[in-house]
Short mmCIF file of C-alpha atoms in Angstrom, two decimals:
data_model
loop_
_atom_site.label_atom_id
_atom_site.label_comp_id
_atom_site.label_asym_id
_atom_site.label_seq_id
_atom_site.Cartn_x
_atom_site.Cartn_y
_atom_site.Cartn_z
CA MET A 1189 42.09 62.43 -26.89
CA THR A 1190 41.71 60.23 -30.03
CA THR A 1191 42.38 62.60 -32.61
CA ALA A 1192 43.11 66.12 -33.63
CA ASN A 1193 42.82 68.38 -36.67
CA PRO A 1194 46.02 70.24 -37.68
CA ALA A 1195 44.39 73.76 -36.77
CA ALA A 1196 43.71 72.05 -33.07
CA ARG A 1197 47.51 71.23 -32.78
CA ALA A 1198 48.92 74.39 -33.98
CA ALA A 1199 47.06 76.25 -32.00
CA TRP A 1200 47.55 73.83 -28.48
CA GLY A 1201 51.47 72.85 -29.63
CA LEU A 1202 50.69 69.55 -30.43
CA GLU A 1203 51.80 66.51 -31.96
CA GLU A 1204 49.65 64.04 -33.88
CA GLY A 1205 48.97 61.34 -31.35
CA ASP A 1206 49.66 63.81 -28.29
CA PRO A 1207 47.04 63.48 -25.39
CA LEU A 1208 44.85 66.34 -24.46
CA PRO A 1209 46.84 68.65 -22.30
CA ASP A 1210 45.53 68.63 -18.97
CA ALA A 1211 44.14 72.25 -18.57
CA LEU A 1212 42.08 70.97 -21.36
CA ALA A 1213 41.25 67.43 -20.21
CA ARG A 1214 40.01 68.93 -17.07
CA LEU A 1215 37.25 70.75 -18.14
CA GLU A 1216 34.17 70.35 -17.56
CA PRO A 1217 31.14 70.35 -20.47
CA GLY A 1218 30.15 73.60 -21.23
CA ARG A 1219 32.03 77.31 -22.34
CA HIS A 1220 34.88 78.28 -20.60
CA GLU A 1221 36.79 81.76 -21.69
CA GLN A 1222 40.23 83.18 -22.31
CA VAL A 1223 41.69 79.67 -21.29
CA ALA A 1224 45.57 79.75 -21.17
CA LEU A 1225 47.63 76.33 -21.38
CA PRO A 1226 51.24 75.95 -19.95
CA ASN A 1227 52.75 75.59 -23.08
CA GLN A 1228 50.66 78.35 -24.79
CA PRO A 1229 51.20 81.22 -21.64
CA ASP A 1230 50.80 84.12 -24.00
CA ARG A 1231 48.05 82.83 -26.13
CA LEU A 1232 44.14 82.83 -24.73
CA PHE A 1233 41.48 80.47 -26.08
CA ASP A 1234 37.73 80.17 -25.63
CA ILE A 1235 37.06 76.34 -25.29
CA GLU A 1236 33.53 74.72 -25.83
CA VAL A 1237 33.53 71.11 -24.33
CA VAL A 1238 30.69 69.12 -25.44
CA PRO A 1239 29.51 65.42 -24.57
CA PHE A 1240 30.55 63.23 -27.70
CA GLY A 1241 28.71 59.76 -28.11
CA ASP A 1242 28.52 57.52 -25.42
CA SER A 1243 31.73 58.63 -23.12
CA GLY A 1244 33.59 61.07 -25.39
CA ARG A 1245 33.89 64.92 -25.27
CA LEU A 1246 34.47 66.86 -28.47
CA VAL A 1247 36.49 70.11 -27.76
CA VAL A 1248 36.20 73.14 -29.48
CA GLY A 1249 38.51 75.96 -29.23
CA GLU A 1250 38.81 79.48 -30.91
CA ASP A 1251 41.91 81.81 -30.03
CA VAL A 1252 41.08 84.94 -28.64
CA THR A 1253 44.45 86.29 -28.05
CA ARG A 1254 44.45 89.17 -30.44
CA ARG A 1255 40.91 90.34 -29.49
CA VAL A 1256 41.43 90.25 -25.59
CA ARG A 1257 44.36 92.13 -26.38
CA ASP A 1258 42.64 94.68 -28.48
CA ARG A 1259 39.66 95.11 -26.26
CA GLU A 1260 42.89 95.86 -23.37
CA ARG A 1261 44.39 98.08 -25.07
CA LEU A 1262 41.49 100.33 -26.05
CA ALA A 1263 40.30 100.14 -22.44
CA ARG A 1264 43.71 101.24 -21.29
CA SER A 1265 44.09 103.79 -24.03
CA GLU A 1266 40.51 105.39 -22.76
CA ARG A 1267 42.06 105.27 -19.36
CA LEU A 1268 44.98 107.66 -19.98
CA ALA A 1269 43.01 109.91 -22.11
CA LEU A 1270 40.84 110.47 -18.95
CA VAL A 1271 43.87 110.76 -17.02
CA GLY A 1272 45.39 113.10 -19.35
CA GLN A 1273 42.32 115.65 -19.48
CA MET A 1274 42.01 115.27 -15.47
CA LEU A 1275 45.95 116.14 -15.19
CA ALA A 1276 45.89 118.68 -17.60
CA GLN A 1277 42.61 120.15 -15.75
CA ILE A 1278 43.91 120.10 -12.58
CA THR A 1279 47.33 121.20 -13.45
CA HIS A 1280 46.17 124.58 -14.71
CA GLU A 1281 44.14 125.03 -11.80
CA VAL A 1282 46.80 124.78 -9.40
CA ARG A 1283 49.43 126.44 -11.57
CA ASN A 1284 48.06 129.87 -11.53
CA PRO A 1285 48.07 130.09 -7.13
CA LEU A 1286 51.52 128.94 -7.55
CA ASN A 1287 52.54 131.79 -9.90
CA ALA A 1288 51.07 134.31 -7.53
CA MET A 1289 52.63 132.93 -4.30
CA SER A 1290 56.00 132.24 -5.98
CA LEU A 1291 55.61 135.91 -7.19
CA HIS A 1292 54.55 136.94 -3.60
CA ALA A 1293 57.55 135.50 -2.24
CA GLU A 1294 60.10 137.13 -4.00
CA LEU A 1295 58.45 140.13 -3.38
CA LEU A 1296 58.33 139.55 0.37
CA ASP A 1297 62.03 138.43 -0.18
CA GLU A 1298 62.73 142.05 -1.40
CA GLU A 1299 60.93 143.66 1.64
CA LEU A 1300 63.00 141.38 3.86
CA ALA A 1301 66.19 141.79 2.31
CA ASP A 1302 67.34 144.27 5.31
CA LEU A 1303 66.80 141.80 7.87
CA GLY A 1304 70.03 140.08 6.64
CA ASP A 1305 70.42 136.33 5.70
CA ASP A 1306 70.43 134.85 9.19
CA SER A 1307 67.09 136.18 10.63
CA GLU A 1308 64.59 133.88 11.11
CA ALA A 1309 62.09 135.69 8.43
CA ARG A 1310 64.29 135.07 5.80
CA ALA A 1311 64.94 131.24 6.88
CA MET A 1312 61.28 130.65 6.95
CA LEU A 1313 60.83 132.50 3.66
CA GLN A 1314 63.57 130.58 1.96
CA THR A 1315 62.04 127.00 3.07
CA ILE A 1316 58.21 128.53 1.50
CA SER A 1317 60.11 129.50 -1.66
CA GLU A 1318 62.19 126.10 -2.23
CA GLU A 1319 58.50 124.08 -1.52
CA LEU A 1320 56.88 126.29 -3.88
CA SER A 1321 59.63 125.52 -6.80
CA ARG A 1322 59.24 121.90 -5.63
CA LEU A 1323 55.39 122.26 -6.53
CA GLU A 1324 55.82 123.65 -9.87
CA ARG A 1325 58.39 120.83 -11.24
CA VAL A 1326 55.77 118.33 -9.92
CA THR A 1327 52.93 119.97 -11.97
CA ALA A 1328 55.52 120.64 -14.66
CA ARG A 1329 55.93 117.03 -14.82
CA TYR A 1330 51.98 116.35 -14.61
CA LEU A 1331 51.47 118.44 -17.27
CA ASP A 1332 54.00 117.16 -19.61
CA LEU A 1333 52.62 113.53 -18.59
CA SER A 1334 48.89 114.62 -19.97
CA ARG A 1335 50.47 115.90 -23.46
CA ARG A 1336 49.11 113.38 -26.30
CA ARG A 1337 51.61 113.02 -28.65
CA GLU A 1338 51.66 111.40 -31.93
CA PRO A 1339 54.51 109.51 -33.04
CA GLU A 1340 56.64 111.07 -35.42
CA LEU A 1341 58.70 109.05 -37.72
CA ALA A 1342 62.49 110.14 -37.91
CA PRO A 1343 65.74 108.66 -39.91
CA THR A 1344 67.63 107.37 -36.86
CA ASN A 1345 70.93 105.60 -36.13
CA PRO A 1346 69.41 103.28 -33.05
CA THR A 1347 72.56 102.45 -31.07
CA ALA A 1348 73.57 106.70 -31.12
CA LEU A 1349 69.91 106.94 -30.14
CA VAL A 1350 70.45 104.67 -27.02
CA GLU A 1351 73.97 106.02 -26.43
CA GLY A 1352 72.19 109.68 -26.25
CA VAL A 1353 69.47 108.56 -23.67
CA LEU A 1354 72.13 106.88 -21.24
CA ARG A 1355 74.72 110.06 -21.67
CA THR A 1356 71.66 112.72 -21.19
CA ASP A 1357 71.32 111.14 -17.69
CA GLU A 1358 74.55 110.10 -16.82
CA GLU A 1359 75.52 112.55 -13.75
CA LEU A 1360 71.58 111.27 -12.79
CA TRP A 1361 72.97 107.55 -12.55
CA ARG A 1362 76.38 108.41 -11.16
CA ARG A 1363 74.72 110.05 -7.99
CA ALA A 1364 72.84 107.31 -7.78
CA GLY A 1365 75.61 104.93 -7.34
CA ALA A 1366 74.12 102.57 -10.60
CA ARG A 1367 76.16 101.68 -13.57
CA VAL A 1368 74.14 101.80 -16.90
CA ARG A 1369 76.09 100.05 -19.82
CA LEU A 1370 74.86 99.67 -23.60
CA ASP A 1371 75.57 96.16 -25.00
CA GLY A 1372 75.13 95.33 -28.78
CA GLU A 1373 75.40 97.60 -31.69
CA VAL A 1374 72.56 98.23 -34.60
CA GLY A 1375 74.39 99.95 -37.59
CA GLY A 1376 72.66 101.82 -40.39
CA VAL A 1377 69.48 104.16 -40.18
CA VAL A 1378 65.93 103.47 -39.89
CA GLU A 1379 62.96 105.62 -39.71
CA LEU A 1380 61.01 104.83 -36.59
CA ALA A 1381 59.27 106.77 -33.84
CA ALA A 1382 62.81 108.19 -32.10
CA ASP A 1383 61.38 110.54 -29.56
CA THR A 1384 58.68 108.26 -28.49
CA LEU A 1385 61.54 105.40 -27.98
CA ARG A 1386 63.86 108.13 -26.16
CA ARG A 1387 60.66 108.67 -23.92
CA ALA A 1388 60.02 105.18 -22.95
CA LEU A 1389 63.98 104.11 -22.76
CA HIS A 1390 64.40 107.02 -20.43
CA ASN A 1391 61.30 105.90 -18.14
CA VAL A 1392 62.30 102.37 -18.14
CA VAL A 1393 65.85 103.13 -16.99
CA ARG A 1394 65.16 105.73 -14.57
CA ASN A 1395 62.44 103.54 -12.83
CA ALA A 1396 65.47 100.84 -12.44
CA VAL A 1397 67.66 103.30 -11.11
CA GLU A 1398 65.24 104.62 -8.63
CA ALA A 1399 63.93 101.10 -7.51
CA GLY A 1400 67.80 100.60 -6.40
CA ALA A 1401 69.86 98.95 -9.35
CA HIS A 1402 73.30 99.03 -9.15
CA GLU A 1403 74.26 97.13 -12.44
CA ILE A 1404 72.18 97.89 -16.03
CA VAL A 1405 72.40 96.90 -18.85
CA VAL A 1406 70.98 98.17 -22.04
CA HIS A 1407 70.98 95.99 -25.60
CA VAL A 1408 69.82 96.84 -28.49
CA ALA A 1409 69.34 94.54 -31.88
CA ARG A 1410 66.80 94.20 -34.96
CA GLN A 1411 64.92 91.58 -34.80
CA GLY A 1412 63.72 91.13 -38.33
CA GLU A 1413 62.26 94.90 -39.25
CA ARG A 1414 61.37 95.68 -35.64
CA LEU A 1415 64.04 97.44 -33.54
CA ARG A 1416 64.48 95.31 -30.08
CA VAL A 1417 66.00 97.68 -27.08
CA THR A 1418 66.65 95.13 -23.83
CA VAL A 1419 66.92 96.82 -20.22
CA ASP A 1420 68.07 94.37 -17.68
CA ASP A 1421 68.73 95.16 -13.85
CA ASP A 1422 70.18 93.46 -10.95
CA GLY A 1423 67.24 95.41 -8.67
CA PRO A 1424 64.83 94.03 -6.35
CA GLY A 1425 62.93 92.64 -8.90
CA ILE A 1426 59.02 92.90 -9.10
CA GLY A 1427 56.65 90.96 -7.60
CA SER A 1428 53.95 88.47 -9.45
CA GLU A 1429 51.24 91.03 -8.22
CA ASP A 1430 52.87 94.27 -8.94
CA LEU A 1431 53.65 92.54 -12.10
CA ARG A 1432 50.25 92.52 -13.45
CA ARG A 1433 49.80 96.06 -12.24
CA VAL A 1434 53.02 97.50 -13.48
CA PHE A 1435 51.67 99.24 -16.50
CA ASP A 1436 48.23 100.56 -14.75
CA PRO A 1437 47.51 104.36 -14.56
CA PHE A 1438 48.67 105.82 -11.34
CA PHE A 1439 50.35 102.30 -9.81
CA THR A 1440 53.75 103.10 -8.07
CA THR A 1441 55.87 101.50 -5.51
CA LYS A 1442 57.93 104.94 -5.37
CA VAL A 1443 57.28 106.96 -2.48
CA LYS A 1444 57.52 110.22 -4.75
CA GLY A 1445 56.39 108.57 -7.89
CA THR A 1446 53.35 109.54 -10.33
CA GLY A 1447 52.52 106.30 -11.58
CA LEU A 1448 52.31 107.25 -15.45
CA GLY A 1449 55.41 107.26 -16.64
CA LEU A 1450 55.59 103.26 -17.60
CA ALA A 1451 51.66 103.46 -18.62
CA ILE A 1452 51.88 106.26 -21.20
CA SER A 1453 55.53 104.84 -22.14
CA ARG A 1454 53.91 101.61 -23.60
CA GLN A 1455 50.83 103.55 -24.71
CA GLU A 1456 52.57 105.52 -27.06
CA LEU A 1457 55.05 102.88 -28.06
CA GLU A 1458 52.07 100.63 -29.18
CA GLU A 1459 50.35 103.55 -30.85
CA ALA A 1460 53.74 103.44 -32.90
CA GLY A 1461 53.21 100.02 -33.68
CA GLY A 1462 55.33 98.64 -30.89
CA SER A 1463 55.28 97.06 -27.37
CA LEU A 1464 56.77 97.23 -23.74
CA VAL A 1465 56.65 94.06 -21.51
CA ALA A 1466 58.10 93.42 -18.40
CA GLU A 1467 59.49 90.07 -16.85
CA SER A 1468 60.80 89.77 -13.49
CA VAL A 1469 61.53 87.73 -10.87
CA GLU A 1470 61.12 88.97 -7.33
CA GLY A 1471 64.61 89.50 -5.63
CA GLY A 1472 66.02 88.39 -8.79
CA GLY A 1473 66.36 91.75 -10.91
CA SER A 1474 64.05 92.80 -13.83
CA ARG A 1475 63.91 92.78 -17.74
CA PHE A 1476 62.09 95.33 -20.17
CA VAL A 1477 61.89 95.12 -23.62
CA LEU A 1478 60.90 97.97 -26.38
CA GLU A 1479 60.07 96.99 -29.62
CA LEU A 1480 58.98 99.59 -32.59
CA PRO A 1481 58.44 99.00 -36.37
CA GLY A 1482 61.18 100.66 -38.70
CA ARG A 1483 62.02 100.73 -41.98
CA TRP A 1484 65.25 100.41 -42.41
CA ASP A 1485 67.71 101.70 -44.94
CA GLN A 1486 68.95 98.91 -47.54
CA GLY A 1487 71.82 100.88 -48.87
#
């Protein structure tokens, strides 16, 4: 590269006189879409390469990161909206016969009361009742996931919010043999989508525990006008292929997972102006970063 204008140097992370990055130098003449550079992995460029003079080339680039990300968010939002409609309809259709079966199981249990608790018929009925209860819990969870919630801002102490989430599920973590602790502290009051953050943090920590993590550290910090909550765990990590799909609806590696918790959590955070990103190395633990904008109390 002989020369580059200031915009190109700034976009591609170059100093004046630096050679053209290999990822660009290797491009043949023509149009190349959504090119990522090694030194700018989070940005995408549309590149046009045209012959220039006898042996030169003119490289013109446009940063399309925001456009691509907005398009991806819109596609995810549309998919999740459709998923929500399907879940609500299916759950409604399933719950009606479930309620009828549960009622008749209770009536049958009363009819068999004279047989005693040790009878084979009562034992089989008990199994039926337990499985019906499990199905009712599953349908209730799907119905909860299908409900679209508008973000509501509320005055919140960030540290107290995180402590509350961890305390609510403390018994669950203990039974799973996991230790979850809070690192860092943010004082004062901030107005943000508190319930959205609670649900997302609960999903992330619960996923880490269910994935086999034994040590989970939740760090809370203020980054400018945004609240950042980072969840680090010592679990098995996420493979590169799975990491690309971890927020896709219905994608799960858990036997009993719905594959919707993380997808909906990210969608809700983004609708509130925030974000949820995942980083991981297979065999080396995972990190999830939750961010939300807030209006901070200046007092």
